[in-house]
C-alpha positions as MATLAB code, in Angstrom:
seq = 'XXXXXXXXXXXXXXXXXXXXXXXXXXXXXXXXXXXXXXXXXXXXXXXXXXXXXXXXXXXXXXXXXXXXXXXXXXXXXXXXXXXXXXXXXXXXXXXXXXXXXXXXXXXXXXXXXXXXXXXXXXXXXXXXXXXXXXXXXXXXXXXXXXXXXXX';
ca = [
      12.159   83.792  -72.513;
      14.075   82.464  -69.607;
      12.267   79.199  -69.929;
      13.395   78.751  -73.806;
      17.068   79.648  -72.911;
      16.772   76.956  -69.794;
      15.622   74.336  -72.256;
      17.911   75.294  -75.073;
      21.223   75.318  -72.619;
      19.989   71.863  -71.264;
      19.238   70.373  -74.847;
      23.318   71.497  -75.888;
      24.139   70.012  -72.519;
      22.375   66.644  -73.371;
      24.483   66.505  -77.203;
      26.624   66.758  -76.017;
      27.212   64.294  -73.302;
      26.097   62.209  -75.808;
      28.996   62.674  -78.263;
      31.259   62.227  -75.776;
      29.552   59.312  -74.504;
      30.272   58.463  -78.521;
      34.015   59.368  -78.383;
      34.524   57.403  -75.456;
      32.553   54.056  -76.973;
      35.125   54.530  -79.594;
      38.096   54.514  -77.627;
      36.925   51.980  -75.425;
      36.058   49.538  -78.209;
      34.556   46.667  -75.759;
      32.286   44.368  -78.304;
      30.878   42.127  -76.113;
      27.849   41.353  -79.109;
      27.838   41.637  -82.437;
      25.973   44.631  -82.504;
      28.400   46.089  -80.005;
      31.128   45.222  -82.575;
      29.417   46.288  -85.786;
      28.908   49.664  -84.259;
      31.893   50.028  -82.975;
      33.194   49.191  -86.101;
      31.415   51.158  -87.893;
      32.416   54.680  -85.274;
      36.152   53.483  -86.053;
      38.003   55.654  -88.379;
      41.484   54.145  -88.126;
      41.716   50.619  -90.137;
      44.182   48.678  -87.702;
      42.050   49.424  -85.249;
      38.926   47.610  -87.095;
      41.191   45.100  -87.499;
      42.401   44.377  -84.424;
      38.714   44.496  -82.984;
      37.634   41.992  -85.065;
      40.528   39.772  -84.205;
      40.189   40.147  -80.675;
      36.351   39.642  -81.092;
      36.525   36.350  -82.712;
      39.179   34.869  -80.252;
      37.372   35.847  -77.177;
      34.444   34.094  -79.303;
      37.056   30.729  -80.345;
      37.447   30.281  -76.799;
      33.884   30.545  -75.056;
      33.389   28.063  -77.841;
      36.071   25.750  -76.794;
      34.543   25.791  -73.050;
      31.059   25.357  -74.214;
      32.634   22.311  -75.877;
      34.109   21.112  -72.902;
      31.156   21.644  -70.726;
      28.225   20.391  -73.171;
      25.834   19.555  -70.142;
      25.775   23.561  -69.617;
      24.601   24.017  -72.647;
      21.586   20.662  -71.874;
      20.643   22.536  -68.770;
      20.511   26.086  -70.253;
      18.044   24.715  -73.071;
      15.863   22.824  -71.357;
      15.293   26.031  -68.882;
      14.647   27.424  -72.233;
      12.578   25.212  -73.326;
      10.398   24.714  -70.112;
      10.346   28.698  -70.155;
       8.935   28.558  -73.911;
       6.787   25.645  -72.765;
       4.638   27.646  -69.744;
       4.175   30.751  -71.268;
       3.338   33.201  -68.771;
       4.128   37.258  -68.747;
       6.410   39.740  -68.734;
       6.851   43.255  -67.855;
       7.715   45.975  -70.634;
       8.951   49.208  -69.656;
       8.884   52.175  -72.079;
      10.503   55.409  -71.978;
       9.263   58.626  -73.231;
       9.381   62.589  -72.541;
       6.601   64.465  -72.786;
       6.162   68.349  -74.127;
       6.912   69.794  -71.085;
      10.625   67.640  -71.204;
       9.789   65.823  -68.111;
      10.622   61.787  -68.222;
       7.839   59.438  -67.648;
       7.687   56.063  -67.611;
       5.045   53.130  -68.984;
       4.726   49.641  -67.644;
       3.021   47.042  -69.670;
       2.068   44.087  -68.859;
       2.491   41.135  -71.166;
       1.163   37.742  -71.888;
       3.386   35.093  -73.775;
       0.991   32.235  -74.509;
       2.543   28.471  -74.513;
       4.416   27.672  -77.147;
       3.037   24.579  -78.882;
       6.542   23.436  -80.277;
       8.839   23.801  -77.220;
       6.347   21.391  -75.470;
       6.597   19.224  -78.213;
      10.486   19.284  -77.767;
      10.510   19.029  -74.425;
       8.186   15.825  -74.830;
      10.338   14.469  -77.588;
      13.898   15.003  -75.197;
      15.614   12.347  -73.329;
      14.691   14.665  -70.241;
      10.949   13.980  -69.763;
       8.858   11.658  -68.905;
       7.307    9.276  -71.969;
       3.554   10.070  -72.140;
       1.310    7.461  -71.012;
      -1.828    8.411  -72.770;
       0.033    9.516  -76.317;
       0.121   13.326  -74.913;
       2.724   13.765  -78.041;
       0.575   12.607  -80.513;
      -2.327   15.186  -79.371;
      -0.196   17.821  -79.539;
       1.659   16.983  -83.060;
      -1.876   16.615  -84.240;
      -2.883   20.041  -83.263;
       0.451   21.660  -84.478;
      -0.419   20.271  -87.448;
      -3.971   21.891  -87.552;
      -2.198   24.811  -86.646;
      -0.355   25.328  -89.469;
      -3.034   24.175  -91.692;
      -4.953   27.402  -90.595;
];
């Protein structure tokens, strides 16, 4: 019995530090994405207050804007990394989670593979960036896109 009241204290422990956790999102209001501000949004009762996120949200969002504009060869350097990223493939790891019966925390690691993608090379091959193909490398692989999406 003493195990049941252990795990029944430290499950009404765990809600709630969670709806305080929930309180305190609420008064903080910090929407730094938009799901951050939709549910924020949606955990606000008081209608000024929606407002005034928003409004705060979208100027924050008015002026990164306004410095990506000012800086554009940011944003070129950012997407080719992208791109060259999307281009090689490679893996990832993926970490999951979970408690088991006995409440205990365990983790799982996975490891991925992300296989090239066919259409960033093409982009990257297509940019002003890279090298022009000697041997009509971008007509190979627009061929076999195109076979791709015939299948």
């Amino acid at each position: 019995m003493g195990a049941l009241k252990d795990a029944g204290i430290r499950s009404l422990q765990d809600n709630l530090a969670a709806y305080d956790a929930a309180r305190k999102q609420e008064e903080k209001q910090d929407a730094n994405s938009l799901k951050s501000l939709f549910d924020a949004y949606l955990n606000t009762k008081s209608k000024a207050k929606r407002e005034r996120m928003l409004k705060e949200f979208s100027e924050r969002r008015l002026e990164f804007a306004a410095y990506l504009q000012a800086h554009p060869e940011l944003v070129a350097a950012e997407t080719k990394r992208a791109l060259i990223t999307a281009a090689l493939g490679g893996e990832y790891v993926e970490t999951e989670t979970g408690v088991d019966s006995a409440g205990r925390r365990h983790k799982r690691r996975r490891v991925r593979q992300v296989a090239p993608n066919l259409q960033a090379i093409l982009q990257l091959l297509e940019s002003d960036v890279a090298p022009k193909p000697e041997n009509n490398l971008l007509e190979i692989i627009r061929e076999g896109l195109e076979a791709e999406d015939e299948v």
